[in-house]
Each structure stands twice: as structure tokens, then as C-alpha cells.
Coordinates of C-alpha atoms (C1' of nucleotides) and ligand atoms in Angstrom, one line a residue:
Chain T
M1 CA 52.8 9.4 -12.3
K2 CA 56.5 10.1 -12.8
H3 CA 58.9 8.0 -10.7
E4 CA 61.0 10.6 -9.1
S5 CA 64.0 8.4 -8.8
F6 CA 64.6 4.7 -8.6
H7 CA 62.6 2.5 -6.4
E8 CA 63.6 0.2 -3.7
S9 CA 63.1 -2.7 -6.0
A10 CA 65.2 -1.4 -8.9
E11 CA 68.0 -0.5 -6.5
M12 CA 68.0 -4.0 -5.1
Y13 CA 68.3 -5.5 -8.5
L14 CA 71.2 -3.3 -9.3
K15 CA 72.9 -4.0 -6.0
T16 CA 72.4 -7.7 -6.3
A17 CA 73.6 -7.7 -9.9
S18 CA 76.8 -5.9 -8.7
E19 CA 77.3 -8.5 -6.0
L20 CA 76.9 -11.4 -8.3
A21 CA 79.1 -9.9 -11.0
G22 CA 82.1 -10.8 -9.0
E23 CA 81.3 -14.5 -9.3
N24 CA 80.3 -14.9 -12.9
T25 CA 79.9 -12.4 -15.7
P26 CA 77.5 -12.1 -17.4
T27 CA 75.3 -13.1 -14.5
P28 CA 72.4 -15.5 -15.3
I29 CA 69.0 -14.0 -14.6
A30 CA 68.2 -17.1 -12.6
A31 CA 70.9 -16.2 -10.1
L32 CA 69.5 -12.7 -9.7
A33 CA 66.0 -14.1 -9.3
G34 CA 67.2 -16.6 -6.8
R35 CA 69.0 -14.2 -4.6
L36 CA 66.2 -11.7 -4.7
G37 CA 63.6 -14.4 -3.8
V38 CA 61.6 -13.6 -7.0
S39 CA 60.6 -15.7 -10.0
A40 CA 62.7 -15.8 -13.1
V41 CA 59.9 -14.2 -15.0
S42 CA 59.7 -11.2 -12.6
A43 CA 63.5 -10.8 -12.8
T44 CA 63.4 -10.9 -16.6
E45 CA 60.8 -8.2 -16.7
M46 CA 62.7 -6.0 -14.3
V47 CA 65.9 -6.6 -16.3
H48 CA 64.2 -5.4 -19.4
R49 CA 63.0 -2.2 -17.7
L50 CA 66.5 -1.5 -16.4
Q51 CA 68.0 -2.2 -19.8
E52 CA 65.7 0.4 -21.3
Q53 CA 67.0 2.9 -18.8
G54 CA 70.5 2.0 -19.8
L55 CA 71.5 0.6 -16.5
L56 CA 72.5 -2.9 -17.6
A57 CA 72.9 -5.0 -20.7
H58 CA 71.2 -8.2 -21.3
Q59 CA 72.5 -10.9 -23.7
P60 CA 69.7 -13.4 -24.0
Y61 CA 70.5 -16.8 -22.6
R62 CA 73.8 -15.5 -21.5
G63 CA 73.1 -13.1 -18.6
I64 CA 73.3 -9.5 -17.6
S65 CA 76.1 -7.1 -16.9
L66 CA 75.9 -3.6 -15.5
T67 CA 76.6 -0.6 -17.5
A68 CA 78.8 2.2 -16.1
A69 CA 75.7 4.1 -15.1
G70 CA 74.2 1.0 -13.5
Q71 CA 77.4 0.1 -11.7
Q72 CA 77.6 3.6 -10.3
L73 CA 74.0 3.5 -8.9
A74 CA 74.7 0.1 -7.4
D75 CA 77.9 1.4 -5.8
E76 CA 75.9 4.3 -4.3
V77 CA 73.4 1.9 -2.8
V78 CA 76.2 -0.3 -1.4
R79 CA 77.9 2.7 0.1
R80 CA 74.7 3.8 1.9
H81 CA 74.2 0.3 3.1
R82 CA 77.6 0.0 4.6
L83 CA 77.5 3.4 6.2
W84 CA 74.2 2.5 7.9
E85 CA 75.7 -0.7 9.0
C86 CA 78.5 1.1 10.7
F87 CA 76.1 3.5 12.4
L88 CA 73.8 0.7 13.6
Y89 CA 76.6 -1.5 14.9
E90 CA 79.1 1.1 16.3
R91 CA 76.7 3.8 17.5
L92 CA 73.4 2.1 18.2
G93 CA 75.0 -1.1 19.4
L94 CA 72.7 -3.4 17.4
P95 CA 74.0 -7.0 17.0
W96 CA 76.6 -7.7 14.3
H97 CA 74.4 -10.1 12.4
E98 CA 71.3 -8.0 12.5
V99 CA 72.5 -4.7 11.1
H100 CA 72.6 -6.0 7.6
D101 CA 68.8 -6.3 7.3
H102 CA 68.0 -3.0 8.9
A103 CA 70.5 -1.3 6.7
C104 CA 68.9 -2.9 3.7
R105 CA 65.7 -1.0 4.4
L106 CA 67.4 2.3 5.2
E107 CA 69.7 2.3 2.1
H108 CA 66.7 3.1 -0.1
A109 CA 65.4 6.0 1.9
T110 CA 68.7 7.9 2.2
T111 CA 69.2 11.1 0.3
P112 CA 72.6 12.3 -0.8
A113 CA 72.8 15.0 1.9
V114 CA 72.1 12.4 4.6
T115 CA 74.7 10.0 3.1
E116 CA 77.5 12.6 3.1
A117 CA 76.6 13.9 6.6
L118 CA 76.5 10.4 7.9
D119 CA 79.8 9.5 6.4
A120 CA 81.4 12.6 8.1
F121 CA 79.7 11.8 11.4
L122 CA 81.1 8.3 11.4
G123 CA 84.6 9.7 10.6
H124 CA 84.7 8.3 7.0
P125 CA 84.9 4.6 8.0
A126 CA 86.9 2.3 5.8
A127 CA 84.8 -0.8 6.1
C128 CA 81.4 -2.1 7.3
P129 CA 81.3 -4.2 10.4
H130 CA 81.6 -7.3 8.2
G131 CA 84.8 -6.0 6.7
N132 CA 83.6 -4.9 3.3
P133 CA 85.2 -1.6 2.1
I134 CA 83.4 1.7 1.9
D135 CA 84.7 4.1 -0.8
G136 CA 87.0 1.2 -1.2
Q137 CA 90.1 0.7 -3.2
A138 CA 89.8 -2.7 -4.8
G139 CA 90.4 -4.4 -1.4
E140 CA 93.5 -6.3 -0.5
P141 CA 95.2 -7.9 -3.5
A142 CA 96.2 -11.2 -1.9
E143 CA 92.7 -12.0 -0.7
R144 CA 91.5 -15.7 -0.7
L145 CA 88.4 -17.6 0.3
L146 CA 88.4 -19.6 3.5
S147 CA 87.1 -22.5 1.5
E148 CA 90.4 -22.5 -0.4
L149 CA 92.6 -22.4 2.7
P150 CA 95.0 -25.4 2.6
V151 CA 95.0 -27.8 5.6
G152 CA 97.6 -26.6 8.1
G153 CA 97.4 -23.0 6.8
T154 CA 96.8 -20.0 9.0
A155 CA 94.9 -16.9 8.0
V156 CA 93.1 -13.9 9.4
L157 CA 89.4 -13.3 8.6
V158 CA 89.1 -10.2 6.5
R159 CA 85.5 -9.9 5.3
V160 CA 82.2 -11.7 4.7
H161 CA 80.9 -11.3 1.2
P162 CA 78.3 -11.5 -0.1
E163 CA 76.4 -10.9 3.1
S164 CA 73.1 -12.3 4.1
E165 CA 71.2 -12.4 7.4
G166 CA 71.4 -16.2 7.8
L167 CA 75.1 -16.4 7.0
L168 CA 76.0 -13.6 9.3
C169 CA 73.9 -15.1 12.1
Y170 CA 75.7 -18.5 11.6
L171 CA 79.1 -16.8 11.7
A172 CA 78.3 -14.8 14.7
E173 CA 77.4 -17.9 16.6
L174 CA 80.9 -19.3 15.7
D175 CA 82.6 -16.1 16.7
L176 CA 84.0 -15.7 13.2
L177 CA 84.2 -12.0 12.9
P178 CA 86.7 -9.9 10.9
G179 CA 90.2 -10.0 12.6
R180 CA 89.8 -13.5 13.9
R181 CA 92.9 -15.7 13.4
I182 CA 92.1 -19.1 11.9
T183 CA 94.1 -22.3 11.4
L184 CA 92.6 -25.1 9.3
R185 CA 93.1 -28.3 11.2
E186 CA 91.5 -30.7 8.7
I187 CA 88.6 -31.2 6.3
A188 CA 86.2 -33.9 7.1
P189 CA 85.7 -36.4 4.3
Y190 CA 82.7 -36.4 1.9
Q191 CA 82.4 -32.6 1.5
G192 CA 82.3 -32.5 5.3
P193 CA 82.9 -29.4 7.4
M194 CA 86.2 -27.7 7.9
V195 CA 87.7 -28.0 11.3
L196 CA 89.1 -24.6 12.4
Q197 CA 91.4 -23.7 15.2
T198 CA 90.7 -20.2 16.3
D199 CA 91.9 -18.0 19.2
V200 CA 88.6 -18.6 20.8
G201 CA 88.4 -22.4 20.3
V202 CA 87.7 -25.1 17.7
R203 CA 85.0 -24.4 15.2
Y204 CA 83.3 -26.4 12.4
I205 CA 82.1 -24.7 9.3
G206 CA 80.5 -25.9 6.1
R207 CA 82.2 -25.4 2.7
E208 CA 79.3 -23.4 1.4
A209 CA 79.5 -20.8 4.2
A210 CA 83.3 -20.8 4.0
A211 CA 83.0 -19.8 0.4
H212 CA 81.7 -16.4 1.5
V213 CA 84.5 -15.8 4.1
H214 CA 87.4 -13.9 2.7
I215 CA 90.8 -14.3 4.4
R216 CA 94.4 -13.0 4.2
L217 CA 96.8 -15.9 4.3
L218 CA 99.5 -15.8 7.0
T219 CA 101.2 -19.1 6.5
E220 CA 100.6 -22.0 4.2
E221 CA 102.0 -24.6 6.5
P222 CA 101.8 -25.3 10.2
A223 CA 104.7 -23.8 12.2
Chain U
M1 CA 52.3 -11.1 -3.0
K2 CA 51.6 -10.4 0.6
H3 CA 52.5 -6.9 1.7
E4 CA 54.6 -7.7 4.8
S5 CA 53.4 -4.7 6.6
F6 CA 52.2 -1.3 5.7
H7 CA 53.6 0.6 2.8
E8 CA 55.0 4.0 2.7
S9 CA 51.8 5.3 1.2
A10 CA 49.5 3.9 3.8
E11 CA 51.7 5.2 6.6
M12 CA 51.6 8.6 5.1
Y13 CA 47.8 8.6 4.9
L14 CA 47.6 7.6 8.5
K15 CA 50.2 10.1 9.7
T16 CA 48.5 12.9 7.7
A17 CA 45.1 11.9 9.0
S18 CA 46.5 12.1 12.5
E19 CA 48.0 15.6 11.9
L20 CA 44.7 16.9 10.4
A21 CA 42.6 15.4 13.2
G22 CA 43.8 18.2 15.5
E23 CA 42.2 20.8 13.3
N24 CA 38.8 19.3 12.5
T25 CA 37.3 15.9 13.2
P26 CA 36.1 14.2 11.3
T27 CA 38.6 15.2 8.7
P28 CA 37.3 15.8 5.1
I29 CA 38.9 13.5 2.6
A30 CA 39.7 16.6 0.5
A31 CA 41.9 17.9 3.2
L32 CA 43.8 14.7 3.2
A33 CA 44.1 14.6 -0.5
G34 CA 45.3 18.2 -0.6
R35 CA 48.0 17.7 1.9
L36 CA 49.2 14.5 0.3
G37 CA 49.3 16.1 -3.1
V38 CA 46.9 13.5 -4.5
S39 CA 43.5 13.7 -6.2
A40 CA 40.4 13.3 -4.1
V41 CA 39.5 10.2 -6.0
S42 CA 42.8 8.5 -5.1
A43 CA 42.4 9.5 -1.5
T44 CA 38.9 8.1 -1.4
E45 CA 40.2 4.8 -2.7
M46 CA 42.9 4.6 -0.1
V47 CA 40.5 5.6 2.6
H48 CA 38.3 2.7 1.7
R49 CA 41.3 0.3 1.8
L50 CA 42.3 1.5 5.2
Q51 CA 38.8 1.3 6.5
E52 CA 38.6 -2.3 5.4
Q53 CA 41.7 -2.9 7.5
G54 CA 40.1 -1.3 10.5
L55 CA 42.5 1.7 10.7
L56 CA 40.0 4.5 10.2
A57 CA 36.3 5.1 9.9
H58 CA 34.7 7.1 7.1
Q59 CA 31.4 8.8 7.5
P60 CA 30.3 9.8 4.0
Y61 CA 30.1 13.5 3.3
R62 CA 31.5 14.0 6.8
G63 CA 35.1 12.9 6.8
I64 CA 37.3 10.3 8.4
S65 CA 38.6 9.6 11.9
L66 CA 41.3 7.2 12.9
T67 CA 40.4 4.1 14.9
A68 CA 42.6 3.3 17.9
A69 CA 44.6 0.9 15.8
G70 CA 45.1 3.5 13.1
Q71 CA 46.0 6.2 15.6
Q72 CA 48.6 3.9 17.1
L73 CA 50.2 3.2 13.8
A74 CA 50.2 6.9 13.0
D75 CA 51.8 7.7 16.4
E76 CA 54.5 5.2 15.7
V77 CA 55.3 6.8 12.3
V78 CA 55.4 10.2 13.9
R79 CA 57.7 9.0 16.7
R80 CA 60.2 7.6 14.2
H81 CA 59.9 10.8 12.2
R82 CA 60.8 13.0 15.1
L83 CA 63.6 10.7 16.3
W84 CA 65.2 10.9 12.9
E85 CA 64.8 14.6 12.9
C86 CA 66.7 14.9 16.1
F87 CA 69.5 12.7 14.8
L88 CA 69.8 14.5 11.5
Y89 CA 69.7 17.9 13.2
E90 CA 71.7 17.4 16.4
R91 CA 74.2 14.7 15.3
L92 CA 74.5 15.1 11.6
G93 CA 74.2 18.9 11.6
L94 CA 71.8 19.1 8.7
P95 CA 69.8 22.4 8.4
W96 CA 66.8 22.8 10.7
H97 CA 64.4 23.3 7.8
E98 CA 65.7 20.3 5.8
V99 CA 65.6 17.5 8.3
H100 CA 61.8 17.2 8.0
D101 CA 61.9 15.9 4.4
H102 CA 64.8 13.5 5.0
A103 CA 63.1 12.1 8.0
C104 CA 59.9 11.6 6.0
R105 CA 61.8 9.1 3.9
L106 CA 63.6 7.3 6.7
E107 CA 60.4 7.0 8.9
H108 CA 59.1 4.3 6.6
A109 CA 62.3 2.2 6.5
T110 CA 62.8 2.0 10.3
T111 CA 62.3 -1.3 12.1
P112 CA 61.3 -1.4 15.8
A113 CA 64.7 -2.5 16.9
V114 CA 66.3 0.5 15.2
T115 CA 63.7 2.9 16.6
E116 CA 64.4 1.9 20.2
A117 CA 68.1 1.9 19.8
L118 CA 68.0 5.3 18.1
D119 CA 65.8 6.6 20.9
A120 CA 68.3 5.4 23.5
F121 CA 71.3 6.7 21.5
L122 CA 69.7 10.2 21.4
G123 CA 69.1 10.1 25.2
H124 CA 65.3 9.8 24.8
P125 CA 64.7 13.3 23.5
A126 CA 61.5 15.1 24.5
A127 CA 60.9 16.9 21.3
C128 CA 61.9 17.2 17.6
P129 CA 64.0 20.2 16.5
H130 CA 60.7 22.0 15.6
G131 CA 59.4 21.6 19.1
N132 CA 57.0 18.7 18.7
P133 CA 56.9 16.2 21.5
I134 CA 58.2 12.7 21.2
D135 CA 56.6 10.1 23.5
G136 CA 54.7 13.2 24.4
Q137 CA 52.4 14.0 27.2
A138 CA 49.6 16.1 25.6
G139 CA 52.0 19.1 25.3
E140 CA 51.7 22.3 27.3
P141 CA 48.1 23.0 28.3
A142 CA 48.2 26.8 27.8
E143 CA 49.4 26.7 24.3
R144 CA 48.1 29.1 21.7
L145 CA 48.7 30.0 18.0
L146 CA 50.8 32.9 17.0
S147 CA 48.0 34.0 14.7
E148 CA 45.9 34.6 17.9
L149 CA 48.4 36.6 19.8
P150 CA 46.9 39.9 20.7
V151 CA 48.7 43.1 19.7
G152 CA 51.1 44.1 22.4
G153 CA 51.3 40.6 23.7
T154 CA 54.6 38.7 24.3
A155 CA 55.1 35.0 23.9
V156 CA 57.8 32.4 23.4
L157 CA 57.8 30.2 20.3
V158 CA 57.1 26.6 21.4
R159 CA 56.6 24.5 18.3
V160 CA 55.7 24.5 14.6
H161 CA 52.9 22.2 13.7
P162 CA 52.0 20.8 11.3
E163 CA 55.4 20.9 9.6
S164 CA 56.2 21.2 6.0
E165 CA 59.4 21.9 4.1
G166 CA 58.2 25.2 2.7
L167 CA 56.9 26.5 6.0
L168 CA 60.1 25.5 7.9
C169 CA 62.3 27.1 5.3
Y170 CA 60.3 30.3 5.6
L171 CA 60.5 30.3 9.4
A172 CA 64.2 29.6 9.3
E173 CA 64.8 32.6 7.1
L174 CA 63.0 34.7 9.7
D175 CA 65.0 33.1 12.6
L176 CA 61.8 32.0 14.1
L177 CA 62.9 28.9 15.9
P178 CA 61.6 27.3 19.1
G179 CA 62.6 29.3 22.2
R180 CA 62.5 32.6 20.3
R181 CA 60.8 35.5 22.3
I182 CA 58.2 37.4 20.3
T183 CA 56.2 40.5 20.8
L184 CA 53.4 41.4 18.4
R185 CA 53.8 45.1 17.4
E186 CA 50.8 45.4 15.1
I187 CA 48.8 43.7 12.4
A188 CA 48.8 45.3 9.0
P189 CA 45.3 46.0 7.6
Y190 CA 43.5 43.9 5.0
Q191 CA 44.7 40.5 6.4
G192 CA 48.2 41.9 6.1
P193 CA 51.3 40.5 7.8
M194 CA 51.9 40.5 11.5
V195 CA 54.8 42.7 12.6
L196 CA 56.8 41.0 15.2
Q197 CA 59.5 42.3 17.5
T198 CA 62.0 39.5 18.3
D199 CA 65.3 39.4 20.2
V200 CA 67.0 39.2 16.8
G201 CA 65.1 42.1 15.2
V202 CA 61.8 42.9 13.5
R203 CA 60.0 40.3 11.5
Y204 CA 57.0 40.2 9.2
I205 CA 54.9 37.0 9.0
G206 CA 51.7 36.1 7.1
R207 CA 48.6 35.0 9.0
E208 CA 48.6 31.6 7.2
A209 CA 52.1 30.8 8.4
A210 CA 51.5 32.2 11.9
A211 CA 48.6 29.7 12.2
H212 CA 51.1 26.9 12.3
V213 CA 53.3 28.5 15.0
H214 CA 52.4 27.5 18.5
I215 CA 53.4 29.8 21.4
R216 CA 53.3 30.1 25.1
L217 CA 51.9 33.4 26.2
L218 CA 54.1 35.5 28.6
T219 CA 52.1 38.7 28.8
E220 CA 48.9 39.8 27.1
E221 CA 49.8 43.5 27.2
P222 CA 53.0 45.5 26.6
A223 CA 55.1 46.1 29.7
Chain H
dC1 C1' 12.5 24.4 -0.4
dA2 C1' 15.4 24.7 -4.0
dC3 C1' 19.9 25.5 -5.5
dT4 C1' 24.8 25.2 -5.2
dA5 C1' 29.1 23.6 -3.8
dA6 C1' 31.3 19.8 -1.7
dT7 C1' 31.6 15.0 -1.9
dA8 C1' 31.2 10.4 -3.6
dT9 C1' 31.0 7.1 -7.2
dA10 C1' 31.4 5.1 -11.7
dA11 C1' 34.2 4.2 -15.6
dG12 C1' 38.4 3.6 -17.9
dG13 C1' 43.7 4.2 -17.9
dT14 C1' 48.6 3.9 -16.5
dT15 C1' 52.8 1.9 -14.3
dG16 C1' 55.5 -0.9 -11.4
dG17 C1' 56.1 -5.4 -9.5
dC18 C1' 54.8 -9.6 -8.9
dC19 C1' 52.7 -14.5 -10.3
dC20 C1' 51.8 -19.1 -13.2
dA21 C1' 51.7 -22.1 -17.2
dA22 C1' 53.2 -22.9 -21.5
dA23 C1' 56.1 -22.3 -25.5
dA24 C1' 60.7 -21.5 -27.3
dA25 C1' 65.6 -21.4 -27.3
dC26 C1' 69.7 -23.3 -26.0
dC27 C1' 73.4 -26.8 -24.7
dG28 C1' 75.6 -30.9 -23.6
dG29 C1' 75.6 -36.0 -24.0
dG30 C1' 75.0 -39.7 -26.7
Chain S
dC1 C1' 73.2 -34.2 -35.2
dC2 C1' 69.4 -35.0 -32.6
dC3 C1' 67.2 -35.5 -28.1
dG4 C1' 66.1 -34.1 -23.6
dG5 C1' 66.6 -31.2 -19.7
dT6 C1' 67.5 -26.6 -18.2
dT7 C1' 67.0 -21.8 -18.9
dT8 C1' 64.6 -18.0 -20.8
dT9 C1' 60.9 -15.8 -22.9
dT10 C1' 56.0 -15.2 -24.0
dG11 C1' 51.2 -14.8 -22.9
dG12 C1' 48.0 -14.1 -19.5
dG13 C1' 46.6 -12.3 -14.9
dC14 C1' 46.6 -9.8 -10.4
dC15 C1' 47.0 -6.0 -7.2
dA16 C1' 48.3 -1.3 -5.3
dA17 C1' 48.3 3.4 -6.3
dC18 C1' 48.0 6.7 -8.9
dC19 C1' 45.3 9.5 -12.8
dT20 C1' 41.1 12.1 -15.6
dT21 C1' 36.5 12.8 -16.8
dA22 C1' 31.9 12.3 -15.9
dT23 C1' 27.7 11.7 -13.0
dA24 C1' 25.2 11.1 -8.7
dT25 C1' 24.4 12.4 -4.1
dT26 C1' 24.2 15.3 -0.2
dA27 C1' 24.6 19.2 3.2
dG28 C1' 24.1 23.6 4.1
dT29 C1' 22.5 28.2 2.9
dG30 C1' 19.5 31.7 0.9
Ligands
LIG1 MN1 67.8 -3.0 0.4
LIG2 MN1 78.2 -5.3 5.9
LIG3 MN1 57.1 9.9 5.1
LIG4 MN1 59.8 18.1 13.4

DNA sequence: CACTAATATAAGGTTGGCCCAAAAACCGGG
DNA sequence: CCCGGTTTTTGGGCCAACCTTATATTAGTG
């Protein structure tokens, strides 16, 4: 049977490859596999299939990188994902940290006509509820990671990327949503948590989680 | 790998079985296969799988009928389908005859939380854009088929069931939407088309299509 | 009651997506 | 430059859903 378009699985590989490309290119297949919760063997097989379709290039023992065609498909999936997140959060009122997973289902079942109509219905939103851009220009230029904020510095939370249910849930508990103003009080020793002063109180966050929180720096030093 | 829940394919079999159950029970597997666009052999295989899961019962050479569990799953799929149709038609403004197919994709990617939130967002609609009930009481009791409307009789179009893209497209061209008032002028000989007088003009419709159009009779005879 | 058309089963294939265990290639430290 | 540990790849397998082409069974009808 002919596969009418790409399947959920292929779309998730492309989307994930796109997400990981920001961190290291070419992306090791193991990283893909890990994030997708799949064995390295399975990931390798899928990578070969996608390579045959001209969607990505695989340099053995190096890693993969998306072709222009693959990147475009990935971008389309991401766009649908973020539009659905907006809808689920703003219109349906679902919790901030839950919409990611629901959208991850819907993103593969959304036809172009629905995508465009949804975009218009939402008023062409600029970003998903977690701050990631839709139809985005390359984002703010002076963007840094919370994990790199110097002690004493103040910043505003811009976006969470890459997203995952667990991480979002953790951040939601800490009230660390986009727009939140953050000052780094100190960093506990031995890779300990960062102590943050926010406008809703003091918060502790691990380095690992902080590495996914993107910020715009306001001041390097305390006032 | 464990299949976390039911797959699109299984859901479509159950939904289709539920649709066809209205016409003849038990439903021949060939009817299922035909409507799903699948070979009779494939349908038989799937029927066996679903029977093992206790979702339907198969009497050889007779046909299938859904168990209570299977019917419930089918009903859930149908509910999601109709809620999405409402959203796509009323909120996104997609064409009346197109929303069916888009919803047929989304219905399998919709989690319970999304379903309930969507239902609330839409204000708990009573019917899909094609007139079929959501969370429905057994529909109007005195409902008939357009194909059985006596010559000279007048009726109002209630719903189109079962739905399919082609049929809806055909009806949309004829302006035959729910609420339309119809008087049957005559029936052309040799199984010819029915000649309808509507409030937007004269329309011709085939018997086959008319058998999917449900009406509420207003008067049996011309005024 | 015998025949025919519908239905079911058997047999053999394909593709996508996943798995494990074992071999092979690579890379960095000694 | 070789050795060992970490990828990656290869070689088997598995399962769900499809397919086609027979063959067997049955139900209904003449
Ligand atoms: Mn997804
Ligand atoms: Mn998001
Ligand atoms: Mn469907
Ligand atoms: Mn409908």
C-alpha cells in the first residue's frame, strides 16, 4: 500500500532532528533515539529510510543533518504543534504544561487547510504558550540560557526549548513561565541548584532544567 | 511494542461497524470492507483481532455486531468526530462538505481532556454541521428517508447519514443542508432522479443519495 | 436437492516500525 | 600505535495491516 504522506513516526523523527540540530550538528543518532525513546537500531533504520527519501543526510559515525526538504517538513510539523498549543491553552483553557503532549498528537493529523484556518482563527499568534516562535524570525538575537546567567544578574524568561512534558510540569510548579523576571541570587556548590529570586518568590532550579530555559538579559550585576 | 491504546485503523473499523449497524445487523464483513476501502480478506483479519479483544462478535456467514465495549469505543470516536466538525465549520469557517474528512483525521489524535474541553468550548453542541446528534438522545422518533418521501409530500431536511466526502460535496452543490424545506414534485421513471422543489429552487437528486438524507415529514400531500 | 453466489480460510507477500544480540568501526588515552 | 570502551551497523526476528490468488464452506434460491 502506498503511504499517502508521512507518518506520525517519520514526522517525529524530523521534528526531533530539527530540535537537536540547534545543539550539535551533525546530530548523533543516539541522541535522536534517546529523545524519541527508541533503540539506536530503530533510529538507524528510520534514518536510512528518511535518507532514501532525501529528507536528511547521514554521515556514518558522525550523525545526521536535515536537508532543505527535511527541514521544511520539520518546520511545518513544529508550526502545527505550536498553533495547536495556542488553541489548547488560550481557547480551551488546558493547563500550560499539558498542552504540549496533546498537541504532539494533533500535529500529525492536521491537514494544510486546517492549519491555515486555525492560524487565522487564532489571529496569527507569534509564539506558543511556552514562548517559542511561530512563523518565527530567528528569535531574539541576544538570547541566553538561564544556566549561563551570572550570579547577581537579572533576566526575563523568554522561552522554554526544547519542550517536554516533564520539564514543563516542573517549571509550572515553580511558576517559571515566559515573562517572569528572574534574578540569580547564588549557585549552590557541587553542581547544586540555582537560587532564583522572582517576582513571585524564591525558587530553586537544577542546572539541567535551567539549560532549557532561554532568557533575555536585563542587567549583569545587581543594582 | 505495546500499542498504548487503539490505533486509527481499529477505531475506523469500530466506527464504521457502528454506522452500518443501523442498516443491517449483523453487518456483513463485505459491507465493512467496502466502506473502508479494504479487501474482504483484510477486513476479516481485523475483525478477528477485534473479536479477540472483545469488541465485536462475528457469526460466520452472518456478519458482525459490536459488543457493548466496542459500541462504547465507537461512540467515543463518533463524538470526537462531530465535535471537531462543529469546530472546523463554525469556528474555522471551513466548507460544510470538507470538514468531515479533516475531522476523520483529528478524531484519532484527540485525548479525553481535549475532547471535554472542546465540547465545553463549543457550548456542548447538540449536532454536527450535517445534523447528526452529539451526546444524542436517539434522535427524532418520526424520522424518515428522503428516498421514501411520497410524491407531493413536504419535509424538512434533518440530517445526512452516513456521511462521506463525496455525498456531502454533492449535497452542498444542491444546497441541500439541514433545515432546508423540500417538496417532492415527481420521481422520474426507470429509477430516475427525484425532482425536488426547495426554497432555493428546483433540484434533482438520485435515489442512492436520497437514501442517506433523513427528513422530518411535514405533510404527506400537497397543500 | 443441487447449484450458485457470498463468505471464509489458506498460503504467501509487502511495508513500516519496532526489538535484541553480536559484530564492526571509531576514537581517545596510554 | 595499539587497546578498550563507546557508538554504529548488521543480522535476525516480531507484529500490525495491508495485498493477491486460490480453495473450501455455506446459505439461499430455483
Ligand atoms: Mn507528535
Ligand atoms: Mn510550546
Ligand atoms: Mn477517522
Ligand atoms: Mn458530520
